[in-house]
Short mmCIF file of C-alpha atoms in Angstrom, two decimals:
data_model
loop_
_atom_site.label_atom_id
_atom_site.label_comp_id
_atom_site.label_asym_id
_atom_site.label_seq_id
_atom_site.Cartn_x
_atom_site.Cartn_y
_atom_site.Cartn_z
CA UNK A 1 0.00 0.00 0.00
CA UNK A 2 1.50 3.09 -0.88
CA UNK A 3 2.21 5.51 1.89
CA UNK A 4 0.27 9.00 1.85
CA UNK A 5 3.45 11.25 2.64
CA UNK A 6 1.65 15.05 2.25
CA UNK A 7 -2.18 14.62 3.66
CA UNK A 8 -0.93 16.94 6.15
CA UNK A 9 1.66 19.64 6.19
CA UNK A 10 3.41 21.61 9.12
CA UNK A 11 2.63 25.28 8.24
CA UNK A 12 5.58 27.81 6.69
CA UNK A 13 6.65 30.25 9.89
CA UNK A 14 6.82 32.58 7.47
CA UNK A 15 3.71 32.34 5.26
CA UNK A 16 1.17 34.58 5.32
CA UNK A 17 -1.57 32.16 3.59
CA UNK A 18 -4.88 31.89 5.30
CA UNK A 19 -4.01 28.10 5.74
CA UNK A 20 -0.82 28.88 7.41
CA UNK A 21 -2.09 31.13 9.42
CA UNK A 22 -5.19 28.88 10.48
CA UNK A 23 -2.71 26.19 11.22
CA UNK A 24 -0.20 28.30 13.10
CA UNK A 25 -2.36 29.75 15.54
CA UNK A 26 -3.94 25.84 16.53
CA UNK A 27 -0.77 23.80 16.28
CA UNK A 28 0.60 22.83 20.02
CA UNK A 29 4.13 23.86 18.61
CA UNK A 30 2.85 27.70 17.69
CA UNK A 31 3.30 30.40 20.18
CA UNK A 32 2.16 30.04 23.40
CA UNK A 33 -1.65 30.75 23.81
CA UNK A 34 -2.72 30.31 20.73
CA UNK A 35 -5.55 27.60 20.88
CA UNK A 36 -5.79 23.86 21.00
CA UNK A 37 -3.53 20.87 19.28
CA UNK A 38 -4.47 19.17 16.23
CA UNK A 39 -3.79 15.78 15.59
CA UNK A 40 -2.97 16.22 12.19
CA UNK A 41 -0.50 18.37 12.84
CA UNK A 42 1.93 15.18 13.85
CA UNK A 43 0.80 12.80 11.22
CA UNK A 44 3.36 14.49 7.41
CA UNK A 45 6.01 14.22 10.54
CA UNK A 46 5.33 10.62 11.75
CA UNK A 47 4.74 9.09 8.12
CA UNK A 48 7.70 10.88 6.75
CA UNK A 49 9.98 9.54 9.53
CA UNK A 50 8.83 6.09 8.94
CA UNK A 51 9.51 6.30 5.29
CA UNK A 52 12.98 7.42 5.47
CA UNK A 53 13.26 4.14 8.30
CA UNK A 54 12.02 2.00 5.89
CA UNK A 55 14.27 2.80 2.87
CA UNK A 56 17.49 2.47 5.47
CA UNK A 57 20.34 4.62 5.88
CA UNK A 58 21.73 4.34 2.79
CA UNK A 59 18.63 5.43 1.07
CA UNK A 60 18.39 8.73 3.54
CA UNK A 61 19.64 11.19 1.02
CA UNK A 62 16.88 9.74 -1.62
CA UNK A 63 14.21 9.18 0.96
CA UNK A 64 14.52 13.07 1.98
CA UNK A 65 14.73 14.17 -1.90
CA UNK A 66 11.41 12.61 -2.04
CA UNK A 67 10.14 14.43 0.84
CA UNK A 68 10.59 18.29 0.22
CA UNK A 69 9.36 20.20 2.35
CA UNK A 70 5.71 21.97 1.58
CA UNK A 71 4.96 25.87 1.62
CA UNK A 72 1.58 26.07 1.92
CA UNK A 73 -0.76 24.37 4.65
CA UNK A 74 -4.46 23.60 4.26
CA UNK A 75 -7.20 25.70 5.44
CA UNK A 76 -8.63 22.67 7.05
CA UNK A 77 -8.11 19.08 6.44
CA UNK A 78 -10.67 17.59 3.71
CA UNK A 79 -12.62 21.89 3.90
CA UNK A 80 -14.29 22.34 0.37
CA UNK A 81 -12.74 26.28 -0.34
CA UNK A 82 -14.48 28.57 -1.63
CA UNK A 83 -13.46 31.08 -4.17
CA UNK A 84 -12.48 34.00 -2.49
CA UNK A 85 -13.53 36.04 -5.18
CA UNK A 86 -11.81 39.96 -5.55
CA UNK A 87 -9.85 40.82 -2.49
CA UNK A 88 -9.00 44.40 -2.89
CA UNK A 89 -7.79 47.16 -0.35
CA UNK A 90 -11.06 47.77 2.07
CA UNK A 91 -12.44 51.09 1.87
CA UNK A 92 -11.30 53.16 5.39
CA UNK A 93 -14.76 52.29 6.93
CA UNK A 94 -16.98 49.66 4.74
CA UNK A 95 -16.93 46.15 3.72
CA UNK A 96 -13.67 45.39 1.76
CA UNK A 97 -14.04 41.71 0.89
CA UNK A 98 -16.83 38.93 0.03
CA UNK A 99 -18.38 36.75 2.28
CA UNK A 100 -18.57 33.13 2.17
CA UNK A 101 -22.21 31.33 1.36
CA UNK A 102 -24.52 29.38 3.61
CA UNK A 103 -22.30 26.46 5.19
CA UNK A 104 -22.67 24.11 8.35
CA UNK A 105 -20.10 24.37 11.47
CA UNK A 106 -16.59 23.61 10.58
CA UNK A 107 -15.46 20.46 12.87
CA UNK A 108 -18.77 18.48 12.30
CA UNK A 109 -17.36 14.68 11.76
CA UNK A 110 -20.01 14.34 8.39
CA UNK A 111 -20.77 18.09 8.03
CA UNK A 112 -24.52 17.90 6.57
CA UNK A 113 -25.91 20.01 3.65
CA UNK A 114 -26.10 23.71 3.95
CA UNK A 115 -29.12 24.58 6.07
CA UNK A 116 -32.51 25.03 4.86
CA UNK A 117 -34.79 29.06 5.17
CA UNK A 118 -36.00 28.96 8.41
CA UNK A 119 -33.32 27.66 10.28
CA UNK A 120 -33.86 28.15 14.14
CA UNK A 121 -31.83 28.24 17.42
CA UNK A 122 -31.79 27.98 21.01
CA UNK A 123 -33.75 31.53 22.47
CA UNK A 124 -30.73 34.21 23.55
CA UNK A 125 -31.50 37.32 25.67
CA UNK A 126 -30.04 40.59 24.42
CA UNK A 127 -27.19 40.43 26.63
CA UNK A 128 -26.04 37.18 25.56
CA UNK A 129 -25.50 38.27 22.29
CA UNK A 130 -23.68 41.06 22.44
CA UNK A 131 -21.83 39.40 25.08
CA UNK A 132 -20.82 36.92 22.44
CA UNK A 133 -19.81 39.26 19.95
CA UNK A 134 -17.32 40.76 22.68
CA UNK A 135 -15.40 37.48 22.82
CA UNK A 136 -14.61 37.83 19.20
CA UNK A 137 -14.10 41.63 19.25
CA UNK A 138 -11.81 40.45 22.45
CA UNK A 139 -9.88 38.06 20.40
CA UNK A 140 -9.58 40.37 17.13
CA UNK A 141 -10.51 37.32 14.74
CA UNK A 142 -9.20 37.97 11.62
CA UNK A 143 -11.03 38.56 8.91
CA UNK A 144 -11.81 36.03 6.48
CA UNK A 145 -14.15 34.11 4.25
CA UNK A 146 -12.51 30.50 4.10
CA UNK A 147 -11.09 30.05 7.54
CA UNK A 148 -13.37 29.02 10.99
CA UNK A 149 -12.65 29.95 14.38
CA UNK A 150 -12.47 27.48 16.83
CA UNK A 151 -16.07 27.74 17.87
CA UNK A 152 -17.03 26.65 13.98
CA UNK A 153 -17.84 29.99 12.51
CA UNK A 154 -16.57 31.63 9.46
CA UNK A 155 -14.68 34.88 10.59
CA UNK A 156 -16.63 37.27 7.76
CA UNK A 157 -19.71 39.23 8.64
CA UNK A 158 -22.42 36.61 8.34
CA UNK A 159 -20.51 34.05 10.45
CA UNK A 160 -19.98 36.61 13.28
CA UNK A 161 -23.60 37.57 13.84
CA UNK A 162 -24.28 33.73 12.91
CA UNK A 163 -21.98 33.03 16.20
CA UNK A 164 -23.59 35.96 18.41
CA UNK A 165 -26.90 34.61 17.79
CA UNK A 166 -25.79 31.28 18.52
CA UNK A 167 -26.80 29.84 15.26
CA UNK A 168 -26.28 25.89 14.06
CA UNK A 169 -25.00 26.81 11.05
CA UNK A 170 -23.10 29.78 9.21
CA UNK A 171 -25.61 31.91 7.18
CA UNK A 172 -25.07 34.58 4.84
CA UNK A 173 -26.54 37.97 4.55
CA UNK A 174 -29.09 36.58 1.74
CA UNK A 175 -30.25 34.21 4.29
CA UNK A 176 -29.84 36.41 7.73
CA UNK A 177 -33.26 37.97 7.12
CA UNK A 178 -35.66 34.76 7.34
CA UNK A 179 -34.69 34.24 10.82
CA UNK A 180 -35.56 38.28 12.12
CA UNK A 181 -38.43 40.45 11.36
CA UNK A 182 -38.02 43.53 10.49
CA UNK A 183 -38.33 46.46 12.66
CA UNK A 184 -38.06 50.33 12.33
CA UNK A 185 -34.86 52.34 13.54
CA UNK A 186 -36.90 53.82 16.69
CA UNK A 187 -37.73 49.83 17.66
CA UNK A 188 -33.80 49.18 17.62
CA UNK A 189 -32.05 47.55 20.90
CA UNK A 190 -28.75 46.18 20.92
CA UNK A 191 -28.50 42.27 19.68
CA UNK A 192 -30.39 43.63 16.40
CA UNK A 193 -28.82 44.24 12.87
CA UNK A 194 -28.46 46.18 10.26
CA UNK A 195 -28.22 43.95 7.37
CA UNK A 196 -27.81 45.04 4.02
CA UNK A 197 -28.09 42.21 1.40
CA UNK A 198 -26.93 43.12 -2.75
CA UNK A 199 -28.93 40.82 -4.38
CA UNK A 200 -27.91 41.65 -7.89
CA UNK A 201 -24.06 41.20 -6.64
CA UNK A 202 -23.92 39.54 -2.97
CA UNK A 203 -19.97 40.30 -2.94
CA UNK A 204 -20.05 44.18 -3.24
CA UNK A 205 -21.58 46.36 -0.52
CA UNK A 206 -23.36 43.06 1.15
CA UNK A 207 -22.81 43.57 5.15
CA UNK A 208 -24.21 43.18 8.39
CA UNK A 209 -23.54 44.66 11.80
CA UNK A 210 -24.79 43.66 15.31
CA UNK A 211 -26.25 47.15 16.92
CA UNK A 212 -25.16 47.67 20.39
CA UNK A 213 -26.99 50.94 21.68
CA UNK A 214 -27.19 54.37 20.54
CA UNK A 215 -24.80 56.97 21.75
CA UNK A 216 -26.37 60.59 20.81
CA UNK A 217 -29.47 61.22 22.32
CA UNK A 218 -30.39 62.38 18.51
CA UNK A 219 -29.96 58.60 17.69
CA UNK A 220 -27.47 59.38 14.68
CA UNK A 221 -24.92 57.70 15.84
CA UNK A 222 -24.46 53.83 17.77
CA UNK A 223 -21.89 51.57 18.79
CA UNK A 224 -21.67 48.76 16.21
CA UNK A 225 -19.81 45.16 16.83
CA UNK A 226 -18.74 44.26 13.35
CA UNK A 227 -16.65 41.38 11.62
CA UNK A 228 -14.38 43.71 8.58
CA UNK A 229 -10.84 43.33 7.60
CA UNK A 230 -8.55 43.30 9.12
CA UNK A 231 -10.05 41.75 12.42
CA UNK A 232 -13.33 42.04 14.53
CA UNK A 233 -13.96 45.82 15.77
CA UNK A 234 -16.44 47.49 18.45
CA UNK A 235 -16.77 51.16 16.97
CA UNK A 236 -18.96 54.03 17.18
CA UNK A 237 -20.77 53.93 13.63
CA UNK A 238 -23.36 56.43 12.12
CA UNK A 239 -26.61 55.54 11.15
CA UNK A 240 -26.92 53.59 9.46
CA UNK A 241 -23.58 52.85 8.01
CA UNK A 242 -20.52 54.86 6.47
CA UNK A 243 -21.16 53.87 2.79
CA UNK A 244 -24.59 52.64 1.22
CA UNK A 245 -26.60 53.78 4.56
CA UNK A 246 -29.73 53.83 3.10
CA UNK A 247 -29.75 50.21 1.46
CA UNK A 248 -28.63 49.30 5.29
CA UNK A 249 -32.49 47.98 7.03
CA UNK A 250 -32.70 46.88 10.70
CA UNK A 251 -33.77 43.54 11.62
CA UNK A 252 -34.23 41.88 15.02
CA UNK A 253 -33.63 37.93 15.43
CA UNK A 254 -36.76 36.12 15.98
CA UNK A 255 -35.50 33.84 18.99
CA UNK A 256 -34.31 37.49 21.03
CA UNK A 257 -35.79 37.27 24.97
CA UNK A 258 -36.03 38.91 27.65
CA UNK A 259 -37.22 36.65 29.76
CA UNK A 260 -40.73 34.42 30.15
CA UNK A 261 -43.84 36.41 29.14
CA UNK A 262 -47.00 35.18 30.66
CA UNK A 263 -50.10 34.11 27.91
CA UNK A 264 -53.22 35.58 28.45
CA UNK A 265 -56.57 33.45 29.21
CA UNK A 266 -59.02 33.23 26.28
CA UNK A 267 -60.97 36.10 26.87
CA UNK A 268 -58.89 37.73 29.38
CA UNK A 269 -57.06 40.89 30.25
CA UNK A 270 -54.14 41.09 27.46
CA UNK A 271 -52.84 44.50 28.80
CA UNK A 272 -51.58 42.34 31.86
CA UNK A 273 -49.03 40.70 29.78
CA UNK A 274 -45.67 42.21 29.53
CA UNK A 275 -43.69 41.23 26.03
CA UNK A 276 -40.27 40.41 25.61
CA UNK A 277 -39.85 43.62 23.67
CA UNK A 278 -40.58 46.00 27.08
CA UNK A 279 -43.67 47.29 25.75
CA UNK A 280 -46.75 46.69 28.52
CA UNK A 281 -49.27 44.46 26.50
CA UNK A 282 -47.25 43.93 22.82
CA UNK A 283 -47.47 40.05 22.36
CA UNK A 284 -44.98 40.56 19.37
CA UNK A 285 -45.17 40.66 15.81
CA UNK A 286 -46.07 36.72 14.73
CA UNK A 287 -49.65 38.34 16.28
CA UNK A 288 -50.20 40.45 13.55
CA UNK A 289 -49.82 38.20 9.97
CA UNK A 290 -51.70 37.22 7.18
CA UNK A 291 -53.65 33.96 8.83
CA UNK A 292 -53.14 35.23 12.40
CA UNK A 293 -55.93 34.57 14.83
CA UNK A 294 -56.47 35.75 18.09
CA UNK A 295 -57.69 38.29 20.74
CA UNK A 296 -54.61 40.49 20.19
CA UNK A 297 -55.88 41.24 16.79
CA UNK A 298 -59.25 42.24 18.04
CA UNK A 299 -57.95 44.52 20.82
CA UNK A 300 -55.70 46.08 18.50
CA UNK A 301 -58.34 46.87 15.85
CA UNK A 302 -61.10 48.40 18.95
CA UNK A 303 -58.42 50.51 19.56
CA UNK A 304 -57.81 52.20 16.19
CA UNK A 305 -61.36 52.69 15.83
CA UNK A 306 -61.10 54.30 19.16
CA UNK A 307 -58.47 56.33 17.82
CA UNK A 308 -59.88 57.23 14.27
CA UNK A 309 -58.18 54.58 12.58
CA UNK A 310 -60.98 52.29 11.86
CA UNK A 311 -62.60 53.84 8.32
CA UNK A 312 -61.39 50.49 6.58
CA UNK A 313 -63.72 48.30 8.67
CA UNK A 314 -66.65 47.13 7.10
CA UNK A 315 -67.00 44.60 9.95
CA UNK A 316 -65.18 43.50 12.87
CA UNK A 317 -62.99 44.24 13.92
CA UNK A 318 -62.53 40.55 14.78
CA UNK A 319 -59.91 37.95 15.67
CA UNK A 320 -58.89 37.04 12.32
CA UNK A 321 -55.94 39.50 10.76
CA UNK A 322 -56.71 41.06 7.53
CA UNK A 323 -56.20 43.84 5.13
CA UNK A 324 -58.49 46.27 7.19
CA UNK A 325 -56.21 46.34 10.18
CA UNK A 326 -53.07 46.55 7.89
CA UNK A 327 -54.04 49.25 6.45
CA UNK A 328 -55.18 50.96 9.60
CA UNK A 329 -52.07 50.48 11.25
CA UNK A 330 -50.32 52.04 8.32
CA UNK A 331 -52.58 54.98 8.76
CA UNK A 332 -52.02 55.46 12.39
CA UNK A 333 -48.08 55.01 11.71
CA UNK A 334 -48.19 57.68 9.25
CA UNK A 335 -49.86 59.94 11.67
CA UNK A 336 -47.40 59.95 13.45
CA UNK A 337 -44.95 61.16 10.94
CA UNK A 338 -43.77 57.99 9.97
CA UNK A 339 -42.79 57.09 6.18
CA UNK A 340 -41.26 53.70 4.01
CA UNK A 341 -40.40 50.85 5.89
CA UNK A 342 -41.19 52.72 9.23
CA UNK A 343 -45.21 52.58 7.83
CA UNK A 344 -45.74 49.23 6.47
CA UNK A 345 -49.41 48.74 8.24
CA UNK A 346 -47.71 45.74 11.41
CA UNK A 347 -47.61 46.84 14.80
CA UNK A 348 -44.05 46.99 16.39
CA UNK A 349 -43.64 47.40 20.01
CA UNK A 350 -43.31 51.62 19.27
CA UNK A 351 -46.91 51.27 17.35
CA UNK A 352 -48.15 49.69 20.27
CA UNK A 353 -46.81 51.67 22.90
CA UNK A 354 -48.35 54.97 20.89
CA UNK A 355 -51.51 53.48 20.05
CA UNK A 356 -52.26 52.05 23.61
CA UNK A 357 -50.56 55.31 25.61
#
C-alpha cells in the first residue's frame, strides 16, 4: 500500500496564507496561547519519519529528496474552499471583501448540507448576544471568508452575527433575514442588525452589523460590533452605516428574549401581559400576519377605531388578521410622521406603545 506522505503539512513560519495562518495559531508547537492541538499536525512528521526508516540509511539522502518540504498548509483538512472572489484594499470604513455562502459548522465529523430558510436556534437574551460578539471583538478574529474559528464559525460578517446569535449553522446575509423580522430604527435595541443584502451582486456592498446601543441622544450615531478586515472591531458607527446607509435595514432575530412572558386566558385581560420587547401588552409581531388569529388582533383593531383609525372596517374588527387592520395600522403610523419601511401597516412594540398610551 503506498504511503500518503503530504495529507498533512506543518505550516511555513513565514507564510502569510490563510491556511498557514489557520494552522499556526492551533498547532501545540505555535506560540504560546494560541488555541488547541491538532492531531494532524503530527501525522506528514510521523509518516515521513517512517519512510525514510524504511528505505534504510543508505537510502536517507533519496528518501529526503522525495520528501521536500511543503509551503503552503491547508485551510482545514478535507474543507471544500471557496473562491475567495476579488480581495481588494477595504475602503477606510466599509466592507472590503466577500463573504462566504450558507455552510454548516466547521469540525462536524459528516458536516450535513447547507441549512434550509427557516433555520432556528436555542432563544438568547439581548445580553447574551452582544456578550458573544465581545469574545470575538476580544480576540480580534481575523477577517476572512474561508477560515473558521475554533467555535465553527466563518470569521466574515455573516458568520460573526451567525456566532452571536448562537446559530447551528453559518448563514449569509441573503439568508440572515428569514430568521428576524423587520423592525423600524426607533424599535432598535442592541442584539439587532443592520443587514444590508446586494442581491444583484452579494460580494459588493453586502454587510451586516450587530447594533449595540445608541450613543447621541439624537440617535445618529451607535456603537456597532462588526466582523471587517482586518479583524473584529467594536466602533462608534453612524446611522446607518458609512457607505450605502440607506440600502442598510434593521432587523431583530426572531428567537431574542427577555425573559418568560406570561399568555393571556381566552378572553382575558391582554394588557396584563408584559412582552419580551418591554412594551406593557405587545405580544410581538407573529400576532399580527396574514392567517393570524387571536384576541390580540381584536384589541388592536377596537383601539384604532377608538383612535380614528378604523374607516377600513366594514366589519369586525374581529380575531382574524386582515387587510383592514393593515391598512389601519399604516394609517395610524403615518400619523405619526412615519414614512417607508417605518409605515408598512404591522404593529411593532413603538406602534403599540403609541396606540395604547
Amino acid at each position: 500500500m503506498e504511503t500518503p506522505l503530504f495529507e498533512d503539512v506543518d505550516p511555513a513560519g513565514d507564510c502569510d496564507c490563510p491556511g498557514c495562518r489557520h494552522w499556526r495559531r492551533v498547532l501545540p508547537h505555535a506560540p504560546a496561547g494560541r488555541g488547541l492541538a491538532h492531531p494532524a499536525a503530527h501525522r506528514a512528521l510521523i509518516v515521513a519519519t517512517a519512510a525514510a526508516s524504511a528505505l534504510g540509511a543508505g537510502a536517507g539522502a533519496g528518501a529526503s529528496a522525495a520528501v521536500p518540504a511543503a509551503v503552503h498548509a491547508p485551510e482545514r483538512p478535507g474543507a471544500e474552499r471557496h473562491a475567495p472572489g476579488p480581495q481588494g484594499a477595504p475602503a477606510a470604513d466599509g466592507p472590503g471583501t466577500p463573504q462566504g455562502p450558507r455552510a454548516p459548522l466547521h469540525g462536524q465529523a459528516a458536516p450535513p448540507a447547507p441549512p434550509s430558510a427557516g433555520t432556528k436556534a436555542a432563544a438568547l437574551t439581548r445580553t447574551e448576544i452582544v456578550e458573544r460578539a465581545k469574545t470575538w471583538v476580544a480576540a480580534k478574529v481575523p477577517y476572512s471568508v474561508t477560515s473558521y474559528w475554533s467555535d465553527g464559525y466563518r470569521q466574515d460578517c455573516s458568520g460573526f452575527v451567525s456566532m452571536a446569535w448562537k446559530l447551528p449553522a453559518n448563514e449569509w446575509t441573503g439568508s440572515l433575514a428569514g430568521l428576524a423580522e423587520r423592525i423600524t430604527k426607533e424599535e432598535l435595541q442592541p442584539g439587532d442588525i443592520l443587514l444590508f443584502h446586494n442581491a444583484s451582486d452579494p460580494e459588493k456592498g453586502s454587510h451586516v452589523v450587530i447594533f449595540g446601543g445608541w450613543t447621541d441622544a439624537a440617535h445618529t450615531v451607535y456603537t456597532a460590533y462588526e466582523q471587517t478586515p482586518p479583524h473584529t472591531r467594536k466602533r462608534d458607527t453612524p446611522y446607518a452605516y458609512w457607505t450605502d446607509s440607506a440600502a442598510f435595514l434593521p432587523y431583530r432575530y426572531t428567537g431574542v428574549t427577555a425573559g418568560k412572558a406570561a399568555s393571556p386566558a381566552a378572553g382575558g385581560p391582554a394588557s396584563q401581559t408584559v412582552a419580551s420587547h418591554g412594551v406593557a401588552g405587545y405580544p410581538g409581531r407573529a400576532m399580527f400576519r396574514p392567517g393570524a388569529e387571536n384576541p390580540y388582533v381584536t384589541r388592536l383593531g377596537r383601539q384604532l377605531v377608538r383612535k380614528g383609525f378604523g374607516t377600513h372596517y366594514t366589519k369586525g374588527p374581529g380575531p382574524r388578521w386582515g387587510e383592514a387592520d393593515r391598512r389601519g395600522v399604516e394609517a395610524f403610523q403615518r400619523a405619526q410622521g412615519w414614512r417607508g419601511g417605518a409605515a408598512d401597516g404591522y404593529p411593532g412594540p413603538e406602534t403599540w406603545r403609541r396606540l395604547f398610551s
